[in-house]
Coordinates of C-alpha atoms and ligand atoms in Angstrom, one line a residue:
M1 CA -3.0 -4.3 31.2
R2 CA 0.7 -4.9 30.2
T3 CA 2.2 -6.1 26.9
Q4 CA 5.6 -6.0 25.3
V5 CA 4.6 -4.2 22.1
C6 CA 1.5 -2.0 21.9
I7 CA 0.4 -1.7 18.3
I8 CA -1.7 1.3 17.3
G9 CA -3.7 0.4 14.2
G10 CA -5.2 -2.8 12.9
G11 CA -4.5 -2.4 9.2
P12 CA -2.2 -4.8 7.4
S13 CA 1.0 -3.4 9.0
G14 CA -0.2 -3.7 12.6
L15 CA -1.8 -7.1 12.0
L16 CA 1.3 -8.6 10.3
L17 CA 3.7 -7.2 12.9
S18 CA 1.5 -8.7 15.7
Q19 CA 1.3 -12.1 14.0
L20 CA 5.1 -12.4 13.3
L21 CA 6.0 -11.3 16.8
H22 CA 3.5 -13.8 18.3
L23 CA 5.2 -16.6 16.4
K24 CA 8.5 -15.6 18.2
G25 CA 6.8 -15.5 21.6
I26 CA 6.6 -11.7 21.8
D27 CA 3.3 -10.4 23.3
T28 CA 1.4 -7.6 21.5
V29 CA -2.0 -5.8 21.9
I30 CA -3.6 -4.1 18.8
L31 CA -5.7 -1.0 19.3
E32 CA -7.9 -0.2 16.3
R33 CA -10.2 2.8 16.0
K34 CA -12.7 1.3 13.6
S35 CA -14.9 -1.8 13.7
R36 CA -13.6 -5.0 12.0
D37 CA -16.4 -4.8 9.4
Y38 CA -15.3 -1.3 8.5
V39 CA -11.6 -2.3 8.1
L40 CA -12.6 -5.3 6.0
S41 CA -14.8 -3.2 3.7
R42 CA -11.9 -1.0 2.6
I43 CA -10.9 -1.8 -1.0
R44 CA -7.2 -0.9 -1.5
A45 CA -4.1 -2.5 -2.8
G46 CA -4.0 -5.4 -5.3
V47 CA -0.4 -6.2 -6.1
L48 CA 2.1 -8.0 -3.8
E49 CA 5.8 -8.0 -4.4
W50 CA 7.4 -11.5 -4.0
G51 CA 9.1 -10.3 -0.8
S52 CA 5.7 -9.5 0.6
V53 CA 4.4 -12.9 -0.5
E54 CA 7.2 -14.6 1.4
M55 CA 6.6 -12.5 4.5
L56 CA 3.0 -13.5 4.5
R57 CA 3.9 -17.2 4.1
E58 CA 6.4 -16.8 7.0
A59 CA 3.6 -15.3 9.1
G60 CA 1.5 -18.5 8.4
V61 CA -1.1 -16.7 6.3
G62 CA 0.0 -17.7 2.8
D63 CA -2.3 -20.7 2.2
R64 CA -5.4 -18.9 0.7
M65 CA -3.1 -16.4 -1.1
D66 CA -1.3 -19.3 -2.8
R67 CA -4.6 -21.0 -3.7
E68 CA -6.6 -18.0 -4.8
G69 CA -4.0 -15.3 -5.8
F70 CA -2.9 -14.8 -9.4
V71 CA 0.8 -14.9 -10.2
H72 CA 1.7 -12.3 -12.9
A73 CA 4.9 -12.5 -14.8
G74 CA 4.5 -9.2 -16.5
T75 CA 2.3 -6.1 -17.2
Y76 CA 1.0 -4.2 -20.2
M77 CA 1.8 -0.5 -20.7
S78 CA -0.2 1.5 -23.2
A79 CA 0.5 4.8 -24.9
L80 CA -1.8 6.4 -27.4
N81 CA -4.1 3.4 -27.3
K82 CA -1.3 1.0 -28.3
G83 CA 0.0 -1.6 -25.8
F84 CA 3.3 -3.2 -25.1
R85 CA 4.3 -5.8 -22.5
I86 CA 7.0 -5.7 -19.9
D87 CA 8.1 -9.2 -19.0
F88 CA 9.1 -9.2 -15.3
E89 CA 10.1 -12.8 -15.3
K90 CA 12.4 -12.6 -18.4
L91 CA 14.0 -9.4 -17.2
T92 CA 14.4 -10.1 -13.5
G93 CA 13.6 -13.8 -12.9
K94 CA 10.8 -12.6 -10.5
K95 CA 7.0 -12.2 -10.6
V96 CA 4.3 -10.5 -8.5
M97 CA 1.1 -11.8 -6.9
V98 CA -2.3 -10.2 -7.5
Y99 CA -4.2 -10.7 -4.2
G100 CA -6.3 -8.0 -2.7
Q101 CA -5.3 -6.1 0.5
T102 CA -8.8 -6.8 1.8
E103 CA -8.1 -10.6 1.6
V104 CA -4.6 -10.2 3.2
T105 CA -6.2 -8.3 6.1
R106 CA -8.9 -10.9 6.4
D107 CA -6.4 -13.7 6.5
L108 CA -4.4 -11.9 9.2
Y109 CA -7.5 -11.3 11.3
D110 CA -8.4 -15.0 11.1
A111 CA -4.8 -16.0 12.1
R112 CA -4.7 -13.6 15.0
D113 CA -8.1 -14.9 16.2
R114 CA -7.0 -18.5 15.9
M115 CA -4.0 -17.7 18.2
D116 CA -6.1 -15.7 20.7
G117 CA -4.3 -12.4 19.7
V118 CA -5.7 -9.4 21.5
I119 CA -7.2 -6.9 19.1
I120 CA -9.3 -4.2 20.7
D121 CA -11.5 -2.6 18.0
E122 CA -13.6 0.6 18.2
A123 CA -10.9 2.0 20.6
D124 CA -11.4 5.8 20.9
G125 CA -9.0 8.5 21.8
V126 CA -5.9 6.2 21.6
T127 CA -3.0 8.3 23.0
P128 CA 0.6 7.2 23.5
H129 CA 2.5 8.6 26.6
G130 CA 6.1 8.6 27.9
L131 CA 7.5 7.7 24.5
D132 CA 10.9 9.2 25.4
T133 CA 11.0 7.3 28.7
D134 CA 11.7 3.7 29.6
A135 CA 8.1 3.2 30.6
P136 CA 5.8 4.2 27.7
Y137 CA 2.0 3.5 27.9
V138 CA -1.0 4.0 25.8
T139 CA -4.5 5.1 26.9
Y140 CA -7.8 4.6 25.1
V141 CA -11.5 4.7 25.7
K142 CA -13.7 1.7 25.1
D143 CA -17.4 1.7 25.7
G144 CA -17.1 4.9 27.7
T145 CA -14.3 3.6 30.1
E146 CA -10.7 4.7 29.9
H147 CA -8.0 2.0 29.9
R148 CA -4.2 2.0 30.1
I149 CA -1.7 -0.4 28.5
D150 CA 1.9 -0.4 29.8
C151 CA 4.5 -1.6 27.3
D152 CA 8.1 -1.7 26.3
F153 CA 7.5 -0.3 22.8
V154 CA 4.8 1.4 20.8
A155 CA 4.4 0.5 17.1
G156 CA 2.6 3.3 15.2
C157 CA 0.8 1.4 12.5
D158 CA -2.1 3.8 12.3
G159 CA -1.9 5.1 8.8
F160 CA -1.6 8.6 7.4
H161 CA -4.3 10.1 9.6
G162 CA -3.2 8.3 12.8
V163 CA -2.1 9.7 16.2
S164 CA 1.4 8.1 16.3
R165 CA 3.3 10.4 13.9
K166 CA 1.7 13.4 15.6
S167 CA 3.2 12.3 18.9
I168 CA 6.7 13.1 17.7
P169 CA 7.8 16.6 18.6
A170 CA 7.7 19.1 15.7
S171 CA 11.4 20.0 16.6
V172 CA 12.4 16.4 15.7
L173 CA 10.0 15.5 12.8
R174 CA 10.8 16.4 9.2
E175 CA 8.1 16.0 6.6
Y176 CA 8.4 15.9 2.9
E177 CA 5.3 16.1 0.7
S178 CA 4.1 16.5 -2.9
V179 CA 0.4 16.5 -3.7
Y180 CA -0.7 15.6 -7.2
P181 CA -3.3 17.8 -9.0
F182 CA -5.7 14.8 -9.7
G183 CA -7.1 11.7 -8.1
W184 CA -7.9 8.1 -9.0
L185 CA -11.5 7.1 -9.4
G186 CA -11.8 3.4 -8.8
I187 CA -14.6 0.9 -9.3
L188 CA -15.0 -2.8 -8.5
S189 CA -17.3 -4.8 -10.7
E190 CA -18.4 -8.4 -10.8
T191 CA -17.1 -8.9 -14.3
P192 CA -14.3 -11.0 -15.7
P193 CA -11.0 -8.9 -16.0
V194 CA -10.4 -7.6 -19.5
S195 CA -6.8 -8.8 -19.6
D196 CA -4.7 -11.6 -18.0
E197 CA -2.3 -9.0 -16.7
L198 CA -2.7 -5.4 -15.6
I199 CA -2.8 -2.6 -18.2
Y200 CA -1.3 0.8 -17.2
A201 CA -2.5 3.3 -19.8
N202 CA -1.2 6.8 -20.6
H203 CA -3.8 8.7 -22.7
E204 CA -4.4 12.3 -23.7
R205 CA -7.6 12.2 -21.6
G206 CA -5.7 10.9 -18.6
F207 CA -4.3 7.8 -17.0
A208 CA -6.3 4.5 -16.7
L209 CA -5.6 1.2 -15.1
C210 CA -7.2 -2.2 -15.6
S211 CA -6.6 -4.5 -12.6
M212 CA -8.4 -7.5 -11.0
R213 CA -9.2 -9.4 -7.9
N214 CA -10.3 -12.7 -9.2
A215 CA -11.8 -14.4 -12.3
N216 CA -15.1 -12.6 -11.9
L217 CA -14.1 -9.4 -10.0
S218 CA -12.4 -6.6 -11.8
R219 CA -10.8 -3.4 -10.5
Y220 CA -10.5 -0.4 -12.8
Y221 CA -9.3 3.1 -12.3
V222 CA -9.3 6.4 -14.3
Q223 CA -7.5 9.6 -13.4
A224 CA -10.1 12.2 -12.5
P225 CA -10.2 15.7 -10.9
V226 CA -9.9 15.1 -7.2
D227 CA -12.9 17.4 -6.4
D228 CA -15.2 15.8 -9.0
P229 CA -18.5 14.9 -7.3
I230 CA -18.7 11.1 -7.3
E231 CA -22.4 11.3 -8.4
K232 CA -21.1 12.8 -11.7
W233 CA -19.4 9.4 -12.3
T234 CA -22.3 7.2 -13.2
D235 CA -21.3 3.6 -14.1
E236 CA -21.9 4.5 -17.7
A237 CA -19.7 7.6 -17.6
F238 CA -17.0 5.5 -16.0
W239 CA -17.0 2.7 -18.5
D240 CA -17.1 5.2 -21.4
E241 CA -14.1 7.1 -20.1
L242 CA -12.2 3.9 -19.4
K243 CA -12.8 2.5 -22.9
R244 CA -11.5 5.7 -24.5
R245 CA -8.2 5.5 -22.6
I246 CA -7.2 1.8 -23.0
P247 CA -5.9 -0.1 -26.1
E248 CA -8.7 -0.5 -28.7
D249 CA -8.7 -4.4 -28.6
A250 CA -9.1 -4.2 -24.8
A251 CA -11.9 -1.6 -25.2
D252 CA -13.7 -3.8 -27.7
R253 CA -13.7 -6.9 -25.5
I254 CA -14.2 -5.4 -22.0
V255 CA -17.2 -6.7 -20.2
T256 CA -19.0 -4.0 -18.3
G257 CA -21.5 -4.2 -15.5
P258 CA -22.8 -2.5 -12.4
S259 CA -20.1 -1.2 -10.0
I260 CA -20.2 -2.7 -6.5
E261 CA -17.8 0.0 -5.1
K262 CA -16.8 3.4 -6.4
S263 CA -14.4 5.8 -4.7
L264 CA -12.2 8.8 -5.6
A265 CA -8.7 8.8 -3.9
P266 CA -6.3 11.7 -3.8
L267 CA -2.7 11.1 -4.8
R268 CA 0.2 12.1 -2.6
S269 CA 3.9 11.5 -2.0
F270 CA 4.9 11.9 1.7
V271 CA 7.7 10.8 3.9
A272 CA 8.2 11.5 7.6
E273 CA 11.7 11.2 9.2
P274 CA 12.8 9.8 11.5
M275 CA 10.7 6.6 11.7
R276 CA 11.7 6.1 15.4
W277 CA 11.5 8.4 18.3
G278 CA 12.3 7.0 21.7
R279 CA 10.2 4.0 22.2
L280 CA 7.9 4.7 19.2
F281 CA 8.4 3.2 15.8
L282 CA 6.4 4.4 12.8
V283 CA 5.4 1.7 10.3
G284 CA 3.7 1.8 6.9
D285 CA 1.3 4.7 5.9
A286 CA 1.9 6.3 9.3
A287 CA 5.4 7.3 8.0
H288 CA 5.0 7.5 4.3
I289 CA 2.5 7.6 1.4
V290 CA 3.1 6.9 -2.3
P291 CA 0.8 7.5 -5.2
P292 CA -0.7 4.1 -6.1
T293 CA 0.8 4.0 -9.7
G294 CA 3.7 1.8 -8.7
A295 CA 1.6 -0.5 -6.4
K296 CA 4.1 0.2 -3.6
G297 CA 2.1 1.3 -0.5
L298 CA 1.2 -2.0 1.0
N299 CA 4.5 -3.5 0.0
L300 CA 6.4 -0.7 1.8
A301 CA 4.3 -1.4 4.9
V302 CA 5.5 -5.0 4.7
S303 CA 9.2 -4.1 4.3
D304 CA 8.9 -1.8 7.3
V305 CA 7.4 -4.6 9.3
H306 CA 10.3 -6.9 8.2
Y307 CA 12.9 -4.5 9.6
L308 CA 11.1 -3.8 12.8
Y309 CA 10.1 -7.4 13.4
H310 CA 13.7 -8.6 13.1
G311 CA 15.0 -5.7 15.3
L312 CA 12.5 -6.5 18.0
V313 CA 13.3 -10.3 17.9
Q314 CA 17.0 -9.4 18.3
H315 CA 16.2 -7.1 21.2
Y316 CA 14.1 -9.7 23.1
Q317 CA 16.0 -12.9 22.1
D318 CA 19.6 -11.8 21.9
K319 CA 19.6 -8.6 24.0
D320 CA 21.0 -6.9 21.0
D321 CA 19.5 -3.4 20.1
S322 CA 21.4 -2.9 16.8
G323 CA 18.3 -3.8 14.8
I324 CA 15.9 -1.4 16.5
D325 CA 18.6 1.3 16.6
T326 CA 19.1 1.1 12.8
Y327 CA 15.3 0.6 12.0
S328 CA 14.6 4.1 10.9
Q329 CA 17.7 4.3 8.7
K330 CA 17.2 0.9 7.0
A331 CA 13.5 1.4 6.5
L332 CA 13.9 5.0 5.1
A333 CA 16.6 3.9 2.6
R334 CA 14.1 1.5 1.0
V335 CA 11.2 4.0 1.4
W336 CA 12.9 6.7 -0.6
K337 CA 13.7 4.4 -3.5
S338 CA 10.0 3.3 -3.7
E339 CA 9.0 6.9 -3.4
R340 CA 11.2 7.7 -6.4
F341 CA 9.7 4.9 -8.4
S342 CA 6.1 5.7 -7.6
W343 CA 6.7 9.4 -8.4
S344 CA 8.4 8.6 -11.7
M345 CA 5.6 6.1 -12.8
T346 CA 3.0 8.8 -11.8
K347 CA 4.8 11.5 -13.8
M348 CA 5.2 9.2 -16.8
L349 CA 1.6 8.0 -17.0
H350 CA -0.7 10.9 -16.0
R351 CA -1.9 14.0 -17.7
F352 CA -1.0 17.1 -15.6
P353 CA -3.2 20.2 -15.8
D354 CA -0.2 22.5 -16.4
Q355 CA 1.6 20.2 -18.8
S356 CA 3.1 22.1 -21.7
A357 CA 3.5 20.8 -25.2
F358 CA 7.1 20.2 -24.4
D359 CA 6.3 18.2 -21.2
Q360 CA 3.9 16.2 -23.3
R361 CA 6.5 15.3 -25.9
M362 CA 8.9 14.4 -23.0
Q363 CA 6.3 12.0 -21.7
E364 CA 5.8 10.4 -25.2
A365 CA 9.5 10.1 -25.7
E366 CA 9.9 8.4 -22.3
L367 CA 7.2 5.9 -23.1
A368 CA 8.7 5.3 -26.6
Y369 CA 12.1 4.7 -25.0
L370 CA 10.6 2.3 -22.5
E371 CA 8.9 0.4 -25.3
S372 CA 12.2 0.0 -27.2
S373 CA 14.8 -0.4 -24.5
T374 CA 15.5 -3.6 -22.6
A375 CA 17.6 -1.5 -20.1
A376 CA 14.6 0.8 -19.4
Q377 CA 12.2 -2.1 -19.1
T378 CA 14.6 -3.9 -16.7
A379 CA 14.8 -0.8 -14.5
L380 CA 11.0 -0.6 -14.3
A381 CA 10.6 -4.4 -13.8
E382 CA 13.3 -4.4 -11.0
N383 CA 11.4 -1.7 -9.1
Y384 CA 7.9 -3.1 -9.8
I385 CA 8.7 -6.7 -8.6
G386 CA 10.3 -5.0 -5.5
L387 CA 13.8 -4.0 -4.4
P388 CA 15.5 -6.3 -1.9
F389 CA 14.8 -5.8 1.8
Ligands
RFL1 P1 -3.7 1.4 7.0 O1 -4.2 0.4 6.1 O2 -4.2 2.8 6.7 O3 -4.2 1.0 8.4 C1 -4.1 1.9 9.5 C2 -5.1 1.5 10.6 O4 -5.0 2.3 11.7 C3 -6.3 2.7 12.1 N1 -6.2 4.0 12.9 C4 -6.2 4.0 14.2 N2 -6.3 3.1 15.2 C5 -6.3 3.5 16.5 N3 -6.2 4.9 16.8 C6 -6.1 5.8 15.9 N4 -5.9 7.1 16.2 C7 -6.0 5.4 14.5 N5 -5.9 6.1 13.3 C8 -6.0 5.2 12.4 C9 -7.1 2.8 10.9 O5 -8.5 2.6 11.1 C10 -6.5 1.6 10.1 O6 -7.2 0.4 10.3 O7 -2.1 1.5 7.0 P2 -1.1 0.3 6.9 O8 -1.4 -0.8 7.8 O9 0.3 1.0 7.1 O10 -1.2 -0.2 5.4 C11 -0.9 0.6 4.3 C12 -1.7 0.2 3.1 O11 -3.1 0.2 3.5 C13 -1.6 1.2 2.0 O12 -0.2 1.6 1.8 C14 -2.1 0.6 0.6 O13 -3.4 0.4 0.6 C15 -1.7 1.6 -0.5 N6 -2.2 1.1 -1.8 C16 -1.6 0.2 -2.6 N7 -0.5 -0.4 -2.0 C17 0.2 -1.4 -2.7 O14 1.2 -1.9 -2.2 N8 -0.3 -1.9 -3.9 C18 -1.4 -1.4 -4.5 O15 -1.8 -1.9 -5.6 C19 -2.1 -0.3 -3.9 N9 -3.2 0.3 -4.4 C20 -3.4 1.7 -2.4 C21 -3.8 1.2 -3.7 C22 -4.2 2.6 -1.7 C23 -5.3 3.1 -2.2 N10 -6.1 4.1 -1.5 C24 -7.4 4.2 -1.4 C25 -5.4 4.9 -0.5 C26 -5.0 1.7 -4.3 C27 -5.7 2.7 -3.6 C28 -6.9 3.2 -4.3
PHB2 C1 -5.3 -2.5 -7.7 O1 -5.5 -3.6 -8.1 O2 -6.0 -1.9 -6.8 C2 -4.0 -1.8 -8.1 C3 -3.1 -2.4 -8.9 C4 -2.0 -1.8 -9.3 C5 -1.7 -0.5 -8.9 C6 -2.6 0.2 -8.0 C7 -3.8 -0.5 -7.6 O3 -0.6 0.1 -9.3

């Protein structure tokens, strides 16, 4: 088989890139290791920057998001069980959209199906070859038979554990990493959200977050030791802990119920450079990971897609390679700024095991400054709603 762009990974970045390129007449094939049901059962991001919202609309998958998503003009922060609000709209003129990654992925799969997009799922042993030549190709095994796809370019959209980044020689690849000494325990429950906007809470027992998916589906997180056995966290233990960490009025009115999903995710900051090697481009989590505190992971995947999509369109339509030649540089400039924001939100809001009394006071002072300063709130809001592409 031959295609113009072979995309490894059928998560949001691979699907969105495929859909946008298709609309410009550029042919793609997606190779996905897992089944579609598996991909659609992953519960992940919940907040879209406005730039991401506009990219999804441009890709023709904005209708359900615009009908069912929730536009949020601000967020609540809480310190020592006392909340204050940051008004994104007043401070920046912009808002965010709360619409789950699972739904974004579903909308993209539906659109690709409607347009007869080729998505090969349950593809094993996906391996890119000849990435530093003019004739790259990708091999994979499906139902016991090996196949080969010849292409012009390979887009590595295969997440942190994928094969693409590992194809870049160690002599070229530079990796930067910081692993946090805790995780996020998240639950999904069929209960009305406790608040009309998200609540990010700093508490002496650890961080907590109240988020949502729709009017009867809530998403809550508490900071927890990353090696805690999940069985230890009965629903009752989770709700008790969450209530201790959030503002009292929220704790009093929260509606609890059985969890329908529960998982413990590690927190990491990671960047791989460069994001292009020969005919390979890394996109999204394949190149970088942020801790979820700033809600940036999916949004960074979308901004990578933005730069690569425009570069590839320029290459095919105008015979101009300047876009793909500057892809890594442009994407990384934005990636590092989002890394900084996610890292600073994580440091401000979590309890670290080795935190000294001084560190603790610094955190309290930072939150007090944020509460009282329009300049500090504007800086947070500008990053949260998303830096320009
Ligand atoms: P994905 O979603 O990991 O998709 C990669 C796909 O590649 C497939 N794959 C392979 N396919 C073929 N061959 C191989 N060898 C392969 N190896 C892997 C995988 O099966 C998968 O389908 O990466 P992508 O597309 O770059 O998207 C990135 C986002 O998923 C990620 O950044 C966000 O989910 C991060 N994130 C959040 N981002 C936000 O913008 N806002 C949020 O509110 C937010 N909250 C979160 C999050 C991530 C979380 N977890 C669990 C990691 C909350 C959590 C708890
Ligand atoms: C979510 O709803 O899953 C979510 C929201 C905001 C974050 C992280 C996750 O910062």
